[in-house]
Coordinates of C-alpha atoms in Angstrom, one line a residue:
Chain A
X125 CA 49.8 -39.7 0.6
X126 CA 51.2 -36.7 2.4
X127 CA 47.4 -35.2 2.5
X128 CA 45.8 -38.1 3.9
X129 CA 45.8 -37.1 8.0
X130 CA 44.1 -40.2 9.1
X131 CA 43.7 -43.5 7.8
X132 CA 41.0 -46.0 9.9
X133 CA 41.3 -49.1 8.3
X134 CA 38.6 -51.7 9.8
X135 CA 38.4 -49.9 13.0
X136 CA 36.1 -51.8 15.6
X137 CA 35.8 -51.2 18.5
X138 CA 33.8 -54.0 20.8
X139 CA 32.5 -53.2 24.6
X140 CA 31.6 -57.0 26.0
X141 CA 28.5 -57.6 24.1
X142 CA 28.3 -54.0 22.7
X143 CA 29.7 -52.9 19.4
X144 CA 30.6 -49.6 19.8
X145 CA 32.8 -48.9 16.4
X146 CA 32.0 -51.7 13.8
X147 CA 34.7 -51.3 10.6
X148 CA 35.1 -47.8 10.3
X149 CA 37.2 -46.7 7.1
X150 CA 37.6 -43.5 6.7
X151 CA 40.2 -41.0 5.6
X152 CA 40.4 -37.3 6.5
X153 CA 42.2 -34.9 4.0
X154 CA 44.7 -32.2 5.0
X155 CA 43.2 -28.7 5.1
X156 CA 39.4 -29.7 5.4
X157 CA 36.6 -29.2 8.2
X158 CA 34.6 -31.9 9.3
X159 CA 31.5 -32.3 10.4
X160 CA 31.1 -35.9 12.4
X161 CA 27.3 -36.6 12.4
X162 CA 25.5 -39.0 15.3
X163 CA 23.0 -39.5 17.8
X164 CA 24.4 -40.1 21.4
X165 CA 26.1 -43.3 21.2
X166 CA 26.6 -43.5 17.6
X167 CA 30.4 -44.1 18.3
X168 CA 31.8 -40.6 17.3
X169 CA 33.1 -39.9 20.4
X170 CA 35.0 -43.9 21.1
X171 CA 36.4 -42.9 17.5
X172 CA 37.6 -39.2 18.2
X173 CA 39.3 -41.0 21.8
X174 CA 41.0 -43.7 19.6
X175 CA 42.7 -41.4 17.0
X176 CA 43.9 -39.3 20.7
X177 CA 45.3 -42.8 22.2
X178 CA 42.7 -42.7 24.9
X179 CA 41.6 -46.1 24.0
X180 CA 42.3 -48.8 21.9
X181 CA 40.7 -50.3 19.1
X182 CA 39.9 -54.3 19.0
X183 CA 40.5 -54.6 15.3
X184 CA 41.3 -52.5 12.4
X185 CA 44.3 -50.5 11.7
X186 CA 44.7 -46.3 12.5
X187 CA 47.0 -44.2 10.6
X188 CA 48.2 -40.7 11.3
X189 CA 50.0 -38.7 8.6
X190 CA 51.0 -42.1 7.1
X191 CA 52.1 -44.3 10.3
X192 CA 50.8 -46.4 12.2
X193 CA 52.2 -49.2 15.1
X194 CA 51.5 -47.8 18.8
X195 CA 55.0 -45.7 18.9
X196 CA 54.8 -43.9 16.1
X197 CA 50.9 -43.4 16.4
X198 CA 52.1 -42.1 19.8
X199 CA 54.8 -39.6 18.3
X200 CA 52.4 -38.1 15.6
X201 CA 50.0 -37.1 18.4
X202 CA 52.3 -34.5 19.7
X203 CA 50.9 -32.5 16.1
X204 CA 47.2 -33.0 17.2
X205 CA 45.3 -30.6 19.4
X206 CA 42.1 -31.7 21.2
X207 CA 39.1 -31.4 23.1
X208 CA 37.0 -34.8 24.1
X209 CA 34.6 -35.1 26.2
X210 CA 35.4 -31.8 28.3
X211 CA 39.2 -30.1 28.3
X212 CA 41.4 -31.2 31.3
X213 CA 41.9 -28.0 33.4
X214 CA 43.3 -27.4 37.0
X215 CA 40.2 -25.6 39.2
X216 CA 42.1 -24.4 41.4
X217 CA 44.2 -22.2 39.0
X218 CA 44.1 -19.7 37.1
X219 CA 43.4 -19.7 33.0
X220 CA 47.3 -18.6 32.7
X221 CA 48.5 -21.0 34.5
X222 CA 46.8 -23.5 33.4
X223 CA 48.2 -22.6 30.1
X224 CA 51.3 -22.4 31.6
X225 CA 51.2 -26.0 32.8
X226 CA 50.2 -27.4 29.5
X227 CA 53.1 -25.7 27.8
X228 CA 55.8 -26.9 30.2
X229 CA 54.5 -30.3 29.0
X230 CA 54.3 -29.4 25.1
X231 CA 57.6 -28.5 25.8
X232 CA 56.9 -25.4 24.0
X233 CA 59.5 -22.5 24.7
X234 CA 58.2 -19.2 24.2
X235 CA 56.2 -17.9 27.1
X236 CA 54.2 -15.5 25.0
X237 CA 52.4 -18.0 23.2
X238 CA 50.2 -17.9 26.6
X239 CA 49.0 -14.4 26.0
X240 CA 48.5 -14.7 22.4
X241 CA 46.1 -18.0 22.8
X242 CA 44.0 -16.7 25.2
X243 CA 43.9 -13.6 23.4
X244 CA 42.4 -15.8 20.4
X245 CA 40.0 -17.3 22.6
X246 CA 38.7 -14.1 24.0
X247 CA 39.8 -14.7 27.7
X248 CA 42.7 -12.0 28.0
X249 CA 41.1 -10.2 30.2
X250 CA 40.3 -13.2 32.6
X251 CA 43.5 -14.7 32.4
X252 CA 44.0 -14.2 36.7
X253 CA 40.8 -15.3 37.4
X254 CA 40.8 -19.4 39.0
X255 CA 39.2 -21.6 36.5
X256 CA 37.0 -22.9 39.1
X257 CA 34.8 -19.5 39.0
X258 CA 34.6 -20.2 35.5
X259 CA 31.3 -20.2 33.7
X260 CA 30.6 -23.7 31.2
X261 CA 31.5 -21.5 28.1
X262 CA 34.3 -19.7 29.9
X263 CA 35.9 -23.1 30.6
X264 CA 35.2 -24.5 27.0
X265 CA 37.2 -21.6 25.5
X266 CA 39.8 -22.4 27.9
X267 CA 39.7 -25.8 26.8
X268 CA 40.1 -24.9 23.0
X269 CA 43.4 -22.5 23.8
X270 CA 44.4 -25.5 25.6
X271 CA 43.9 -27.4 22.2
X272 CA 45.7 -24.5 20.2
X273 CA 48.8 -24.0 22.2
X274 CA 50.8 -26.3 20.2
X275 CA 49.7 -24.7 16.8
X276 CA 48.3 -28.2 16.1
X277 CA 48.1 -29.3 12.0
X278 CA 45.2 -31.6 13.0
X279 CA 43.0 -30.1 15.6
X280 CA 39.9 -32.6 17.2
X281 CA 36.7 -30.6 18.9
X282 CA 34.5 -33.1 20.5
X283 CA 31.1 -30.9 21.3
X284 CA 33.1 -27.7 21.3
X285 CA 30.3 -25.7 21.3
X286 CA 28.5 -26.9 24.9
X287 CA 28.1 -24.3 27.2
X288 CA 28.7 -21.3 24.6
X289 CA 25.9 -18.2 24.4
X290 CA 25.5 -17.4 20.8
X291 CA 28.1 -15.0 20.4
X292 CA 30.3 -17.4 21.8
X293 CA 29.3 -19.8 19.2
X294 CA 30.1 -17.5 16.4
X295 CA 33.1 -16.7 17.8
X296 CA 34.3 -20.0 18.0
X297 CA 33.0 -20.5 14.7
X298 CA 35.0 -17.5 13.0
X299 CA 38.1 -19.0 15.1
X300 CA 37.8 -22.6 13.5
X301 CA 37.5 -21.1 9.9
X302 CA 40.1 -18.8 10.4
X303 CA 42.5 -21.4 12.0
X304 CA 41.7 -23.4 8.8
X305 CA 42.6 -20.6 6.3
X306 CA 45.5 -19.1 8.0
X307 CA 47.3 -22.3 9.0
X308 CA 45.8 -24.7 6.6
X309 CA 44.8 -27.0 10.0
X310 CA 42.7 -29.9 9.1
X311 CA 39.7 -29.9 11.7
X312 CA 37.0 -32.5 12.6
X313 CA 34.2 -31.0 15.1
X314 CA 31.7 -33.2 16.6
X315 CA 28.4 -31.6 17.7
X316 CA 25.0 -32.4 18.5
X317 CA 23.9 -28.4 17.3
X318 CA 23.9 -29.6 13.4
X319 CA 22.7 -26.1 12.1
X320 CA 26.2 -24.8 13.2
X321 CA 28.4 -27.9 11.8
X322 CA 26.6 -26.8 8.5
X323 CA 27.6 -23.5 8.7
X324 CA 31.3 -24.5 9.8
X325 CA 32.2 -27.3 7.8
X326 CA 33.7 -28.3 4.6
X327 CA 33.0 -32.1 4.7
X328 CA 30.7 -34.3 6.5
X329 CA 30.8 -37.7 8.1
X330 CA 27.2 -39.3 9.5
X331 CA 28.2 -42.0 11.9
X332 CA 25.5 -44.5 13.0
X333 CA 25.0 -47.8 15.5
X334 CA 29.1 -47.3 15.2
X335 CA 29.7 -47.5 11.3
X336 CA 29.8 -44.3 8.5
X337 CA 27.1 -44.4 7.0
X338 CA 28.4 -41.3 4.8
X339 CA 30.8 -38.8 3.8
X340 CA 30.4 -36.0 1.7
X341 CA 31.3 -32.5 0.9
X342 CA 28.9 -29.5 1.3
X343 CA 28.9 -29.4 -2.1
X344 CA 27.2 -33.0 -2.2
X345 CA 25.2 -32.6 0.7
X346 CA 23.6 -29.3 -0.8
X347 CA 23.0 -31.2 -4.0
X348 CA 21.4 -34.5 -1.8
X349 CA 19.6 -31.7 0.3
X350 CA 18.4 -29.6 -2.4
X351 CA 19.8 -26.9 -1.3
X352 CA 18.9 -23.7 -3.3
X353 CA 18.5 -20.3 -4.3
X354 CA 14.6 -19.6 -4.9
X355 CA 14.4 -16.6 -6.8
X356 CA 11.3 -14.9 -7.5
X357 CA 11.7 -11.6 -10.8
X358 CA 9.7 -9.8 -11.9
X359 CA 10.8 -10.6 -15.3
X360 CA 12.0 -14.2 -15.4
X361 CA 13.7 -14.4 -18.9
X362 CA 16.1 -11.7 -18.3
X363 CA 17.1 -12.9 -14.6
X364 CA 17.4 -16.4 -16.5
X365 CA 19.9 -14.0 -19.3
X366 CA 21.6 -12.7 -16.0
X367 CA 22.6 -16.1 -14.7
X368 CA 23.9 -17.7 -17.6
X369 CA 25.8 -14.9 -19.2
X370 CA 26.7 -12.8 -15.9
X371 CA 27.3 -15.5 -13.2
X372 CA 28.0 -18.1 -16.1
X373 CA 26.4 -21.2 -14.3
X374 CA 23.6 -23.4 -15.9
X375 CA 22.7 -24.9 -12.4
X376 CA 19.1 -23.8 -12.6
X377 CA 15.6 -24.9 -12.7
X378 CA 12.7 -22.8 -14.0
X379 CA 9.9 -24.3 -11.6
X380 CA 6.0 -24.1 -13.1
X381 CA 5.2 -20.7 -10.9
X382 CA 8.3 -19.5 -12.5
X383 CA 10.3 -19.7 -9.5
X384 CA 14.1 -20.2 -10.5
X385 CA 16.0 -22.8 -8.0
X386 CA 19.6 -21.9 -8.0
X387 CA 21.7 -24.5 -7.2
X388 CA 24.7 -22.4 -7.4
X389 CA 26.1 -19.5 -5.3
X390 CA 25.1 -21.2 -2.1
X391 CA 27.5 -19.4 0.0
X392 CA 27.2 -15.9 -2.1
X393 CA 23.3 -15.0 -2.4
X394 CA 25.0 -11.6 -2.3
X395 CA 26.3 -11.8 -5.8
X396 CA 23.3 -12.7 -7.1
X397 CA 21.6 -10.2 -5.7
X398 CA 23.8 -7.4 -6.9
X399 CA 24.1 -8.9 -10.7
X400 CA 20.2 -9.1 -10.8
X401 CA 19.8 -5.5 -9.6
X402 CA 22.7 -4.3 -11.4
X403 CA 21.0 -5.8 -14.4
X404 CA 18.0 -4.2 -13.6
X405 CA 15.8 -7.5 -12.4
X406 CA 13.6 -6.8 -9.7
X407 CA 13.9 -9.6 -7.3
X408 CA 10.7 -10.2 -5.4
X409 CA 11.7 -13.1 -3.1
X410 CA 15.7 -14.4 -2.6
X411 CA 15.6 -17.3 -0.2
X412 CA 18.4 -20.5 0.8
X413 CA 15.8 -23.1 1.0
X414 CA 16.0 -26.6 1.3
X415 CA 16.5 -29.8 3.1
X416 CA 18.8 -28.7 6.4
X417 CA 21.6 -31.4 7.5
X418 CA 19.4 -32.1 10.6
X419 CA 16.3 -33.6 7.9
X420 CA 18.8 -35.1 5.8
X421 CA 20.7 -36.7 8.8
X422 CA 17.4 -37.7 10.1
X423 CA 16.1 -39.3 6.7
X424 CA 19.5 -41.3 6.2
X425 CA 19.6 -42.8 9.8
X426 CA 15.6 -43.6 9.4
X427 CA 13.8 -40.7 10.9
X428 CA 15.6 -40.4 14.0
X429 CA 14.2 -43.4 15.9
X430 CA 16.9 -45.9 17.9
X431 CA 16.7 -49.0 18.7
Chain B
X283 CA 59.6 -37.6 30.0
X284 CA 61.1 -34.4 31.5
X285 CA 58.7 -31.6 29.8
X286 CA 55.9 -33.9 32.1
X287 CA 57.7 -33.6 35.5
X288 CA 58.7 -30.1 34.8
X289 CA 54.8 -29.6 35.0
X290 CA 54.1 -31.6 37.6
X291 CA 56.6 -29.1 39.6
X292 CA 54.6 -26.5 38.6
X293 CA 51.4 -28.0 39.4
X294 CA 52.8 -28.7 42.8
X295 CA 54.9 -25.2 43.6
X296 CA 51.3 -23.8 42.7
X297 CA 49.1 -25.9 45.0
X298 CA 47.7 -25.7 48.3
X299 CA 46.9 -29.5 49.1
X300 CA 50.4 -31.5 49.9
X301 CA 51.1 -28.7 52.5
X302 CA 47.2 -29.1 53.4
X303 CA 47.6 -32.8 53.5
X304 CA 51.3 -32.2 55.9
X305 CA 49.3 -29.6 58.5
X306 CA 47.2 -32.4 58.9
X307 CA 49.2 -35.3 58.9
X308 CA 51.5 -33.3 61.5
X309 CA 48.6 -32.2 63.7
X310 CA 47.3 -35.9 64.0
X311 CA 50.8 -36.9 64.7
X312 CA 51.3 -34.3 67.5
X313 CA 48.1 -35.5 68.5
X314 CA 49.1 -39.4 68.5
X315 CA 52.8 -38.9 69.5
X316 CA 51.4 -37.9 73.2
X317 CA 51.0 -41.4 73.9
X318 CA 54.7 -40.9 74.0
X319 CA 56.0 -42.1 77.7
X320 CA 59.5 -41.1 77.9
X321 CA 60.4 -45.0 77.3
X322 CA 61.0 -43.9 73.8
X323 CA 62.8 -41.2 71.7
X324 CA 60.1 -38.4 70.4
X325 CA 61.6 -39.9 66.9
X326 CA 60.3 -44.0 67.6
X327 CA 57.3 -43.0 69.1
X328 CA 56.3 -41.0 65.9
X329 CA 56.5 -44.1 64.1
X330 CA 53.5 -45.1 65.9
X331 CA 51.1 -43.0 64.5
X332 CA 53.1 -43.2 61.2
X333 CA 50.9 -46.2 60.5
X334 CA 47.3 -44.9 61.4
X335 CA 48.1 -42.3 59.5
X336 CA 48.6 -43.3 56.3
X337 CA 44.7 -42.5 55.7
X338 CA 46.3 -39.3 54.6
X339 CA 48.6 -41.1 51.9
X340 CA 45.3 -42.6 50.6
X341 CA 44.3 -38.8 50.2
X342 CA 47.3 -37.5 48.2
X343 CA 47.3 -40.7 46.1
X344 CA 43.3 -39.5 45.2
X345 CA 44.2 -36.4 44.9
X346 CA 47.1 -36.4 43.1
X347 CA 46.3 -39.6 40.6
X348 CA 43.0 -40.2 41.0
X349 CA 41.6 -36.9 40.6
X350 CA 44.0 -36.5 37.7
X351 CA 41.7 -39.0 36.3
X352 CA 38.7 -37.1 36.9
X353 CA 40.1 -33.8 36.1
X354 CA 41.0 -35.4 32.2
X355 CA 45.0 -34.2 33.1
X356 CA 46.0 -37.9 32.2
X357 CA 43.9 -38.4 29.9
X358 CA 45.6 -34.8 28.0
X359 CA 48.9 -35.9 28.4
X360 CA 48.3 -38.7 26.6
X361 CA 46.4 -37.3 23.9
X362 CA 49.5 -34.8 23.9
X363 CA 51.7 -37.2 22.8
X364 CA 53.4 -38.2 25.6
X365 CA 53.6 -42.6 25.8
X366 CA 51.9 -43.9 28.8
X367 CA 54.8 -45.3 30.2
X368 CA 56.1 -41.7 30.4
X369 CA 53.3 -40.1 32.1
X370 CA 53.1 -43.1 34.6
X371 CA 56.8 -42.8 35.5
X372 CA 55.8 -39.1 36.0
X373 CA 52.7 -39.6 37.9
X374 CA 54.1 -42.4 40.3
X375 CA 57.2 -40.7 40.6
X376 CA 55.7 -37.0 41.4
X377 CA 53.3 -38.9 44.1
X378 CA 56.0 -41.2 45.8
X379 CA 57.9 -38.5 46.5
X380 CA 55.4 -35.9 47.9
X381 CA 54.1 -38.8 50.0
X382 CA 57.0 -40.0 51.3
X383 CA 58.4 -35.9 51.6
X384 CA 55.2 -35.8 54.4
X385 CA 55.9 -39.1 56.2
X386 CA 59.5 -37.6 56.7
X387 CA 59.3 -34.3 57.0
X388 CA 57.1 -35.5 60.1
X389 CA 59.9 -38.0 61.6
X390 CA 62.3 -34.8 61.3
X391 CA 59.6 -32.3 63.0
X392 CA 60.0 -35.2 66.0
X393 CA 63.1 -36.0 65.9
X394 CA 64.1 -32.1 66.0
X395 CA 61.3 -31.6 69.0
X396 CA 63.1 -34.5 70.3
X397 CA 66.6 -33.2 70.7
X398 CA 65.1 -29.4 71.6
X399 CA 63.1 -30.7 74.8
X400 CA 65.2 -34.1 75.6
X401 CA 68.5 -33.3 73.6
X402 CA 67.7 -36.6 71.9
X403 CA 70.4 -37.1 69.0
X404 CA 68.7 -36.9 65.6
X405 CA 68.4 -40.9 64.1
X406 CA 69.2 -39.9 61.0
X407 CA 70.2 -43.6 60.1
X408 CA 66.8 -44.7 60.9
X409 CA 65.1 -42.3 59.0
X410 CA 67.0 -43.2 55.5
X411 CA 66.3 -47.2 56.8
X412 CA 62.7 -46.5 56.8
X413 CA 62.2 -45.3 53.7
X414 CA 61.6 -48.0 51.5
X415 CA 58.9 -49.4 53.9
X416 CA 57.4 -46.0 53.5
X417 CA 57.5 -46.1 50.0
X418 CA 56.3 -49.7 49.9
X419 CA 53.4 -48.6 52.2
X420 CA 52.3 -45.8 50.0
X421 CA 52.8 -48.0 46.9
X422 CA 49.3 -49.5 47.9
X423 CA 47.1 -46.1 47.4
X424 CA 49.1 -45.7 44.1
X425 CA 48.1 -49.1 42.7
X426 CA 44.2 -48.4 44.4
X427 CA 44.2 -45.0 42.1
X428 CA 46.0 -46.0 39.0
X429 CA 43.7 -49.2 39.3
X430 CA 40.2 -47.5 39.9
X431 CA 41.2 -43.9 38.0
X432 CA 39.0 -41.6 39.8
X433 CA 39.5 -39.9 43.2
X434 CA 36.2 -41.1 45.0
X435 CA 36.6 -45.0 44.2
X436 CA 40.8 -44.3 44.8
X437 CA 39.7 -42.6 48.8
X438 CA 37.0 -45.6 49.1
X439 CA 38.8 -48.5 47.9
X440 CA 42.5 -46.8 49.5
X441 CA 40.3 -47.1 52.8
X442 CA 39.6 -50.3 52.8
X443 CA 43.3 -51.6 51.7
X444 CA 44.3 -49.3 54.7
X445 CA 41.6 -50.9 57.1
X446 CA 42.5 -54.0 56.2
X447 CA 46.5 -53.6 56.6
X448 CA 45.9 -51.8 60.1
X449 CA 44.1 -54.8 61.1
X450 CA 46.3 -57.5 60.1
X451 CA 48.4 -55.6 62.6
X452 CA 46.6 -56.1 65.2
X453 CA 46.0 -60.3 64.8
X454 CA 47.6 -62.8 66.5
X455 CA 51.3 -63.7 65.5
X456 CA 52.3 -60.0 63.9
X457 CA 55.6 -60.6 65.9
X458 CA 56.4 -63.4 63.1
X459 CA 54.3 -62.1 60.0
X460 CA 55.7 -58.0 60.7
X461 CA 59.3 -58.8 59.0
X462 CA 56.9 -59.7 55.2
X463 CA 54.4 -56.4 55.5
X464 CA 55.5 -52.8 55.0
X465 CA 53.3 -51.7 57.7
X466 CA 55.1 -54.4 59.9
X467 CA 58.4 -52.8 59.6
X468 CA 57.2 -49.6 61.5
X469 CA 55.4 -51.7 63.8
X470 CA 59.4 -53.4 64.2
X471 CA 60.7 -50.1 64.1
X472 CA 59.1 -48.7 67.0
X473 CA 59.5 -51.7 68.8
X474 CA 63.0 -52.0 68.9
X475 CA 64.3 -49.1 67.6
X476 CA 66.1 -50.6 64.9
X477 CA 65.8 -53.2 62.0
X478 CA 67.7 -56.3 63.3
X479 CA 67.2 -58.0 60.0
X480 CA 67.6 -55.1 57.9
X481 CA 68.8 -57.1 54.4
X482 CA 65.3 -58.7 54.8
X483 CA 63.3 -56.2 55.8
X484 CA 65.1 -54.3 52.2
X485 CA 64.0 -57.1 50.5
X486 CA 60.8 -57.2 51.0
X487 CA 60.3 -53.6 50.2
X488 CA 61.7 -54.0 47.2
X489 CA 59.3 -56.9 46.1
X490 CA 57.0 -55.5 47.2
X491 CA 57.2 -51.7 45.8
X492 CA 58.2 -53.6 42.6
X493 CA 54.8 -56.3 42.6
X494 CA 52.7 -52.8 42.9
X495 CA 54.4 -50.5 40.6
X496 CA 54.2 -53.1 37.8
X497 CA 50.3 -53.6 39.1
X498 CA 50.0 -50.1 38.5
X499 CA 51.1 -49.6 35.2
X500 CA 49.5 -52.9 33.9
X501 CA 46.4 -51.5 35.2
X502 CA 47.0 -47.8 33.2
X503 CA 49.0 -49.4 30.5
X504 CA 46.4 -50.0 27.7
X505 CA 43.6 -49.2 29.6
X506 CA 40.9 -47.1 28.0
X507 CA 40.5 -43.4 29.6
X508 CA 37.1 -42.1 29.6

């Protein structure tokens, strides 16, 4: 029970004649990175402002780490950190004291807390400057040290990634998965950019006309998607030796040009690389190929197209 | 509840605006107050353009709820944890005394000009009386802000509550209907000088700072944010 974060148990959520959330169960595991999948309007975002207490559902039941009931809902938020729909900052101050506001009303004692967030976020140096000179990305990273100030064990991103250049995008990238392994902090992100959600998370959850439509875990969704290895040797039968007995997985296909699709080592094409060269193959062609999360997403909502 | 006030100080030790909003309110009042004939104390005659300006009360209630709204501060407190009764008491608390800090900070400014250029005595009595008409009076802003939640609708629709207070002033039979409206009680005020029916005049400001506060809250209570 204890890693179950959140628990949504029938959640609707109805707008006069619109549906916006229509029975959502779901349950988010401690430790994980979520992806949540959906076109403008799907409902991601009515969900994400429901598990904050932004609004309120019109049926269903939500859970966090095990409660529920409005009060204790209300207590358990103080462990959550978020971003929806834009942080809240202060233009007319600067990044440190907008900090500094948001930790007077954490409650959080130790002032230093300030320097080491923004440090994290990569605005140290523009910690004096007034938010309101900030650039979109500037303010977004603001908004995520705003998020991280209480050390939260469940942290929300709602489009974290608007605004960012690319570097800022890997940054913030290498900040989620590192947040994840060094504090074990469960994470769901929200983005439109689905090439990046792949590359960040652990789990996914495609949300559609307001209901999940699916969840699954990269490992799933590179099986559904296809993803492999294609790897193109010289000599086939020994790279074939080289993955059986050397990487020990069976998770292959000879294909009739004798491509081998590798449905292993997703994440480490490196390894294979070095085992077949260390076992003298020559590789002619090492690719990731594949449906990506944006054709699968597309193909499971019906090619894209709304209503 | 604290933690939220203790950043609401900070917030408001680290702003421009109130003071802003004072300037203003003070320069319109120096302005209005020179309709002042000698008839009255520099203190009573303030009272007169107490009322016109509570435009400016509008203003602090946008910017100080309303644009809290817009800015998502609310909307993070809540997601922080904090229970919406909490953040309200903080919110309406924070603003009713900043607003009602400007309306008599300016009746002091007077009543001290007052006593330097007349050697008028300093009615300190009649400043405590007023205050709960001036906090019933800027009760209405409030209610327009928590009610609308965003800083353009709370200046628009503030406006037109104002307008339409200012005008019921000026209708037939105020003498009668002034003792049941906040805004009447200045207009009493500066008539006379004093309340002579001070334990209703209380009353009213009571019930009717209470009927707005709880309109307030109902209105942010279980509202969605956006």
């Amino acid at each position: 029970m204890d890693s179950i974060i959140l628990e949504a148990k029938g959640i609707t959520k109805k707008y006069r004649q619109t549906l916006a959330l229509d029975n959502v169960e779901l349950k988010l595991q401690k430790g994980k990175i979520y992806g949540f999948i959906g076109q403008n309007g799907a409902g991601k975002t009515t969900f994400l402002r429901m598990v904050t207490g932004l609004a309120f559902p019109t049926g269903g039941e939500l859970a966090l780490w095990g409660k529920t009931g409005e009060k204790e809902l209300q207590e358990q938020r103080k462990r959550i950190g978020c971003i929806i729909e834009g942080p809240a900052l202060y233009p007319s101050m600067t990044a440190y004291q907008n900090l500094e506001v948001q930790r007077l009303q954490r409650g959080i004692p130790d002032k230093g807390i300030i320097d080491k967030t923004l440090k994290m976020v990569g605005l140290a140096d523009t910690a004096r400057k007034k938010v309101r000179n900030f650039s979109l990305g500037m303010k977004q990273r603001l908004g995520i040290a705003i998020a991280l100030l209480n050390t939260p064990e469940f942290l929300i991103l709602d489009e974290p990634i608007n605004g960012l250049d690319p570097q800022g995008i890997v940054d913030v990238r290498n900040l989620i998965k590192s947040l994840n392994k060094e504090y074990g902090m469960t994470i769901i992100i929200s983005s439109h950019i689905l090439e990046e959600l792949y590359n960040t998370a652990t789990d996914f959850i495609l949300i559609d006309h307001g209901r999940i439509i699916e969840e699954l875990s990269e490992a799933e969704l590179n099986e559904k998607c296809k993803q492999h290895i294609a790897i193109k040797a010289t000599d086939t039968n020994k790279a074939i030796m080289v993955l059986e007995e050397k990487l020990h997985t069976d998770k292959f296909k000879v294909m009739p040009d004798n491509t081998i699709q590798l449905y292993d080592f997703l994440n480490d094409t490196e390894k294979v690389a070095v085992e077949l060269a260390q076992s003298g193959v020559i590789v002619t062609g090492l690719t990731v190929t594949g449906d990506t999360l944006e054709q699968y997403f597309l193909d499971k909502i019906g090619g894209g197209k709304r209503d | 509840m604290t933690k939220l006030i203790r950043a609401e100080v900070y917030k408001l030790t680290h702003s421009l605006y109130p003071w802003g909003i004072w300037l203003a309110y003070l320069a319109f009042s120096a302005v209005l107050v020179r309709d002042h004939t000698g008839e009255f104390t520099y203190l009573r005659s303030a009272l007169y353009p107490i009322t016109f300006l509570q435009f400016l009360i509008v203003g602090i209630a946008a910017v100080c709820i309303g644009n809290e709204f817009n800015n998502r501060v609310i909307q993070g407190y809540v997601s922080s944890g904090h229970s919406r009764a909490a953040v309200f008491c903080a919110k309406s608390l924070i603003y009713s005394v900043s607003a009602l800090m400007i309306n008599e900070l300016t009746l002091l400014f007077f009543g001290i000009q007052g006593w330097m250029v007349s050697g008028e005595s300093i009615d300190a009595g009649l400043m405590i009386r007023l205050a709960p008409s001036l906090l019933a009076m800027n009760m209405v802003p409030m209610f327009v802000a928590f009610l609308t939640k965003s800083s353009g609708k709370a200046m628009g629709f503030g406006f037109l509550a104002y307008a339409l207070q200012v005008a019921s002033l000026n209708t037939p039979g105020i003498t009668e209907r002034a003792v049941y409206l906040p805004y009447g009680h200045m207009f009493i005020a500066f008539r006379d000088g004093a309340f002579s029916h001070y334990p209703v005049i209380l009353a009213v400001d009571i019930v009717w700072s209470l009927v707005f506060l709880t309109g307030s809250y109902l209105a942010f209570r279980r509202s969605d944010l956006k």
